mmCIF file with all atom_site columns, C-alpha atoms in Angstrom:
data_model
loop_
_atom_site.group_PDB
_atom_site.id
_atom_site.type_symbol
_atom_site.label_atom_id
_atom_site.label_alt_id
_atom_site.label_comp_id
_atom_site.label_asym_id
_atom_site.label_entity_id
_atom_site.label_seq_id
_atom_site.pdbx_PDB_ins_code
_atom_site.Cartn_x
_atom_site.Cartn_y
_atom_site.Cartn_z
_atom_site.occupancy
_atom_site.B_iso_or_equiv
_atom_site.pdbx_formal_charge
_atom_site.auth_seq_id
_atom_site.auth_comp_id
_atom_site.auth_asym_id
_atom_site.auth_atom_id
_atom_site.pdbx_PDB_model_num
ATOM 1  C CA . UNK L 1 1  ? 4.181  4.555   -6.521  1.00 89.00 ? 902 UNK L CA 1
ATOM 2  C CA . UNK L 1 2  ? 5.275  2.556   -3.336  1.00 93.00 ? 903 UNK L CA 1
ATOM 3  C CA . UNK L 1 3  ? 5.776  5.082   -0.067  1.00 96.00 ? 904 UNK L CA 1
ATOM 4  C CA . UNK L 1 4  ? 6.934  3.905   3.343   1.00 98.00 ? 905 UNK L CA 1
ATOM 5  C CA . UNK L 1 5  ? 6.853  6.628   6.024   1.00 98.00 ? 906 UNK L CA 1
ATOM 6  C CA . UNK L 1 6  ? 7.780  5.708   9.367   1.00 97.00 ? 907 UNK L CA 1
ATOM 7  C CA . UNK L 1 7  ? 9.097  7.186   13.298  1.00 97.00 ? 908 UNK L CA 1
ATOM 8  C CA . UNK L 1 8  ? 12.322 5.846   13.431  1.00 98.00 ? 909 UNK L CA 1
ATOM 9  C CA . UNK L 1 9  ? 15.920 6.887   15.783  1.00 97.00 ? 910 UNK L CA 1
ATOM 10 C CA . UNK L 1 10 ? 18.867 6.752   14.026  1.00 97.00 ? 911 UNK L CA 1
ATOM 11 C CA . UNK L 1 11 ? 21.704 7.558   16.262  1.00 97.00 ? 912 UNK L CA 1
ATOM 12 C CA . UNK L 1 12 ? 25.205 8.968   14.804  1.00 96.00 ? 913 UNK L CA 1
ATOM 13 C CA . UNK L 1 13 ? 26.720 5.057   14.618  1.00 96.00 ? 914 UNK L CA 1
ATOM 14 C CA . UNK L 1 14 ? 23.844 3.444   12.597  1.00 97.00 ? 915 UNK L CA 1
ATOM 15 C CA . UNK L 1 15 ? 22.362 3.715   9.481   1.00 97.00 ? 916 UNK L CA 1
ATOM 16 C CA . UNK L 1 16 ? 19.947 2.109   7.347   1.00 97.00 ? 917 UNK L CA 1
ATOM 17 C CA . UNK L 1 17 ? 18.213 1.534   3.638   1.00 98.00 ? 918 UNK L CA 1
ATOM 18 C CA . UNK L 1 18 ? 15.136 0.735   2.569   1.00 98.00 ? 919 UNK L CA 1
ATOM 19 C CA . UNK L 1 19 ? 14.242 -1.599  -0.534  1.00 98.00 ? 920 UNK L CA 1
ATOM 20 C CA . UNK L 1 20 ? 11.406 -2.880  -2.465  1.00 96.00 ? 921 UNK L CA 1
ATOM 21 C CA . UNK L 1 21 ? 10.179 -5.330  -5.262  1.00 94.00 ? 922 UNK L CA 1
ATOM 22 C CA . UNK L 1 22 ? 7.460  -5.747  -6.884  1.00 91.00 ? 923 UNK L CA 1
ATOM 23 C CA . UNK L 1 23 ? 5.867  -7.877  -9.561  1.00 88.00 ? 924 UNK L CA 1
ATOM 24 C CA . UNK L 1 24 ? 3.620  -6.143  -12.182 1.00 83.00 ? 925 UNK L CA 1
ATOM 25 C CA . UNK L 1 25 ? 0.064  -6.293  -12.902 1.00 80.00 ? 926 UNK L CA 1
ATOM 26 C CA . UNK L 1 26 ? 0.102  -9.047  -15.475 1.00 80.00 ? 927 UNK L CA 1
ATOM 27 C CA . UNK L 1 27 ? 2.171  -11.644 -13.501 1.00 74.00 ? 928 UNK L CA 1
ATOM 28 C CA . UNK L 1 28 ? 4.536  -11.741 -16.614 1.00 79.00 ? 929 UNK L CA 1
ATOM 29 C CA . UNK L 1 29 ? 8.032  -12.148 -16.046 1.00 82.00 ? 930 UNK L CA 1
ATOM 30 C CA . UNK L 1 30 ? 10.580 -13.361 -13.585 1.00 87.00 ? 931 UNK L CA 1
ATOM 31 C CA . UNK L 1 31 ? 8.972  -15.244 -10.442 1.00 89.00 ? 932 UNK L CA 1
ATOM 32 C CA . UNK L 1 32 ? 8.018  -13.189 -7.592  1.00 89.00 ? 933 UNK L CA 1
ATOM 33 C CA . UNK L 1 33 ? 11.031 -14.504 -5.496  1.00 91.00 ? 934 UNK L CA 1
ATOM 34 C CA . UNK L 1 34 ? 13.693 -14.268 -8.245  1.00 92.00 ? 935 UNK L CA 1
ATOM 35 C CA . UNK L 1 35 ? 12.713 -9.974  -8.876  1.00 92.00 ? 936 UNK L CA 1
ATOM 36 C CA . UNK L 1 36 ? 15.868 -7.871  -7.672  1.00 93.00 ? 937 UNK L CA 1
ATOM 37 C CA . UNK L 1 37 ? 15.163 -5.281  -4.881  1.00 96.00 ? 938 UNK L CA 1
ATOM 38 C CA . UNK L 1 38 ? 15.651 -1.508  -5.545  1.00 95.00 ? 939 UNK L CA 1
ATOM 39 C CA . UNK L 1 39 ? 16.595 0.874   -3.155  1.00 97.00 ? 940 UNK L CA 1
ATOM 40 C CA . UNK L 1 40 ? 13.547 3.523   -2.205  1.00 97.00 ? 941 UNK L CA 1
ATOM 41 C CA . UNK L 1 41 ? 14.589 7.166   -2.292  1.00 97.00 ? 942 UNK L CA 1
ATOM 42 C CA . UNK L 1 42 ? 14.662 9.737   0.991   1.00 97.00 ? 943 UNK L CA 1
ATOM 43 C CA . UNK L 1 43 ? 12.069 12.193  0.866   1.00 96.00 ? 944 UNK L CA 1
ATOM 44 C CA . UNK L 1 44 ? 14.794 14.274  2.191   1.00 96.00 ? 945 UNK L CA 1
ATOM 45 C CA . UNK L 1 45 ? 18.484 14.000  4.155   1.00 95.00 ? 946 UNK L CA 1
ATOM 46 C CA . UNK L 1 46 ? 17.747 12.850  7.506   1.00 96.00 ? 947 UNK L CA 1
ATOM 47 C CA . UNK L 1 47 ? 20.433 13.727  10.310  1.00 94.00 ? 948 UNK L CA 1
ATOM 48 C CA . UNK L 1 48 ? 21.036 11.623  12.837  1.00 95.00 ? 949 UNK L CA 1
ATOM 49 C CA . UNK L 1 49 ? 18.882 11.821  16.214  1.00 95.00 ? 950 UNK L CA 1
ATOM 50 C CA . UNK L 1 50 ? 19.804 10.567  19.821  1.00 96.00 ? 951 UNK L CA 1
ATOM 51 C CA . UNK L 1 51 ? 19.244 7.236   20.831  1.00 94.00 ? 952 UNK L CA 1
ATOM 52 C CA . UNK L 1 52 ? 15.091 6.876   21.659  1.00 94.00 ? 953 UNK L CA 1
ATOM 53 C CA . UNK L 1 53 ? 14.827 10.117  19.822  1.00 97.00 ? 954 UNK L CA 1
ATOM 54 C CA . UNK L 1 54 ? 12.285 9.449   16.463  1.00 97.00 ? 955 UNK L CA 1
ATOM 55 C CA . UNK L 1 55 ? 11.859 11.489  13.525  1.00 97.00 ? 956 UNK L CA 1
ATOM 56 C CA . UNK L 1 56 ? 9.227  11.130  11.019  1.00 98.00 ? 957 UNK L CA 1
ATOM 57 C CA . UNK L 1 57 ? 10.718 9.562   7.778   1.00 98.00 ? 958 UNK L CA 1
ATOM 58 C CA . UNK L 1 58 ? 9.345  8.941   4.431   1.00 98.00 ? 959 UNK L CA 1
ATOM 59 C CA . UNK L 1 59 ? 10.882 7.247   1.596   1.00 98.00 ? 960 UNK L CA 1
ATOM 60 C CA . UNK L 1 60 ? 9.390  6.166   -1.969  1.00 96.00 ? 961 UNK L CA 1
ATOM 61 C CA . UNK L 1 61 ? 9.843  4.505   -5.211  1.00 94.00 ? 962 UNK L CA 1
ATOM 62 C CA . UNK L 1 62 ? 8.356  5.667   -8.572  1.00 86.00 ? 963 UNK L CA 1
ATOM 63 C CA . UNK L 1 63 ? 8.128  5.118   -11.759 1.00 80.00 ? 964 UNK L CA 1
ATOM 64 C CA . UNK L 1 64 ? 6.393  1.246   -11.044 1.00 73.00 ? 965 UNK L CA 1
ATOM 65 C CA . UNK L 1 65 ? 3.450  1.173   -12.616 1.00 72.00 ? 966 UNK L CA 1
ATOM 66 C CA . UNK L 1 66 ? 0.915  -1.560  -12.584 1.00 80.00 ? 967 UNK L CA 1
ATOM 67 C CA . UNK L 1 67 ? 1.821  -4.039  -9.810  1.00 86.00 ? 968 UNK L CA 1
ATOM 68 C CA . UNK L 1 68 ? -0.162 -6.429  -7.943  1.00 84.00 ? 969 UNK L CA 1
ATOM 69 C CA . UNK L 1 69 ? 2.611  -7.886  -4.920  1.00 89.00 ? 970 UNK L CA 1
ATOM 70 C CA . UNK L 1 70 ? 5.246  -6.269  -3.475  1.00 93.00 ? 971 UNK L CA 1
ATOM 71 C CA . UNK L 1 71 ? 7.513  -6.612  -0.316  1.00 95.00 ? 972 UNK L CA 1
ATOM 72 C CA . UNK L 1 72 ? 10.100 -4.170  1.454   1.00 97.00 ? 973 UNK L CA 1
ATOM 73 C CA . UNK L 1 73 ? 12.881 -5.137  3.447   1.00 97.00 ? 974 UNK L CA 1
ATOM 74 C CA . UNK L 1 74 ? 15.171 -2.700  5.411   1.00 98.00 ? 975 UNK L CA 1
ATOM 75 C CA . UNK L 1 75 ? 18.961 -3.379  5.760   1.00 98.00 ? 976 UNK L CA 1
ATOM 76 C CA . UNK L 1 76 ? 20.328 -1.384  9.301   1.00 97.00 ? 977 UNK L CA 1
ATOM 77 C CA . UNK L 1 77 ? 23.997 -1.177  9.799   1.00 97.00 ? 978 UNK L CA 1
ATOM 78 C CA . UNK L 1 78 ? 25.883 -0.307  12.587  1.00 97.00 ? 979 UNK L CA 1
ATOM 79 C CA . UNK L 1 79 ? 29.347 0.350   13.897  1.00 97.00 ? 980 UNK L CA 1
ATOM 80 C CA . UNK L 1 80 ? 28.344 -0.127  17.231  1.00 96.00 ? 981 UNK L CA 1
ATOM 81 C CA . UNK L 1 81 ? 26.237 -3.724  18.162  1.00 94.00 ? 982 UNK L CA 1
ATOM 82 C CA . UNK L 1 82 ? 25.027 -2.411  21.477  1.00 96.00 ? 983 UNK L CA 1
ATOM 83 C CA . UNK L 1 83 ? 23.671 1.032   19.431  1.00 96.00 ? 984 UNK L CA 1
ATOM 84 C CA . UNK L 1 84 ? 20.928 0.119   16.235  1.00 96.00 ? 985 UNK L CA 1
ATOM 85 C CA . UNK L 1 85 ? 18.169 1.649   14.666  1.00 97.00 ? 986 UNK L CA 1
ATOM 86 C CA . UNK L 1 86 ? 14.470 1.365   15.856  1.00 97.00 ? 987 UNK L CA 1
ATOM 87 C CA . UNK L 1 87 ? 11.085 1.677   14.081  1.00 97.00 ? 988 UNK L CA 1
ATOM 88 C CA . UNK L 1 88 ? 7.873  1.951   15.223  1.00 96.00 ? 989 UNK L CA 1
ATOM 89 C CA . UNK L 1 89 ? 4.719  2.905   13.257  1.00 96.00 ? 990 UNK L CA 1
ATOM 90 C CA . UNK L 1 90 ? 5.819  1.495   9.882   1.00 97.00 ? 991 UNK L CA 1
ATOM 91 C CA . UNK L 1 91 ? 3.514  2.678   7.243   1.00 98.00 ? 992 UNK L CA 1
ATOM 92 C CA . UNK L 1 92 ? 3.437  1.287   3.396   1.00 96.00 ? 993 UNK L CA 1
ATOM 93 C CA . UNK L 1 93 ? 1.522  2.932   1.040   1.00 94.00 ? 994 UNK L CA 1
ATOM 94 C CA . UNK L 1 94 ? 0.784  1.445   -2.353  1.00 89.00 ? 995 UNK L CA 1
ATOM 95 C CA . UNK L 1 95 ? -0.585 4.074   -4.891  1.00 80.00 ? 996 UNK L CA 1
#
């Protein structure tokens, strides 16, 4: 299981996803850079929060078993260029 919980303000105009790939335990398979990123799951539905305001979020992917390399990328959107989402304490938990 791959967890990433962070503190992280995601005002009304923004949003944002979190992915991961990984490549298993054997090294069998596509190349490390070729593997498809999958979208990790909310713990929960997180509302939006003011701007500077941070909530504690936590999102995870299951069912991969056996890797040895991973990476996670997060894609933020936003309607508004002057108004995006910030992280701080970024925590990835490999299990």
């Amino acid at each position: 299981m791959l967890r990433v919980e962070t503190l992280a303000s995601k005002p009304e105009e923004t949003n944002f996803k979190i992915y991961a790939r990984m490549s298993p335990e054997n090294g069998t398979g596509l190349p490390f850079d070729l593997r498809e990123y999958v979208e990790m799951i909310p713990a929960r539905t997180y509302s939006s929060t003011q701007v500077g305001q941070f909530q504690e979020m936590s999102y995870s992917l299951t069912g991969q078993s056996g890797f040895r390399v991973f990476s996670v990328k997060i894609e933020m959107t936003s309607t508004d260029s002057a108004i995006v989402p910030v992280f701080k304490n970024v925590r990835i938990t490999a299990a």
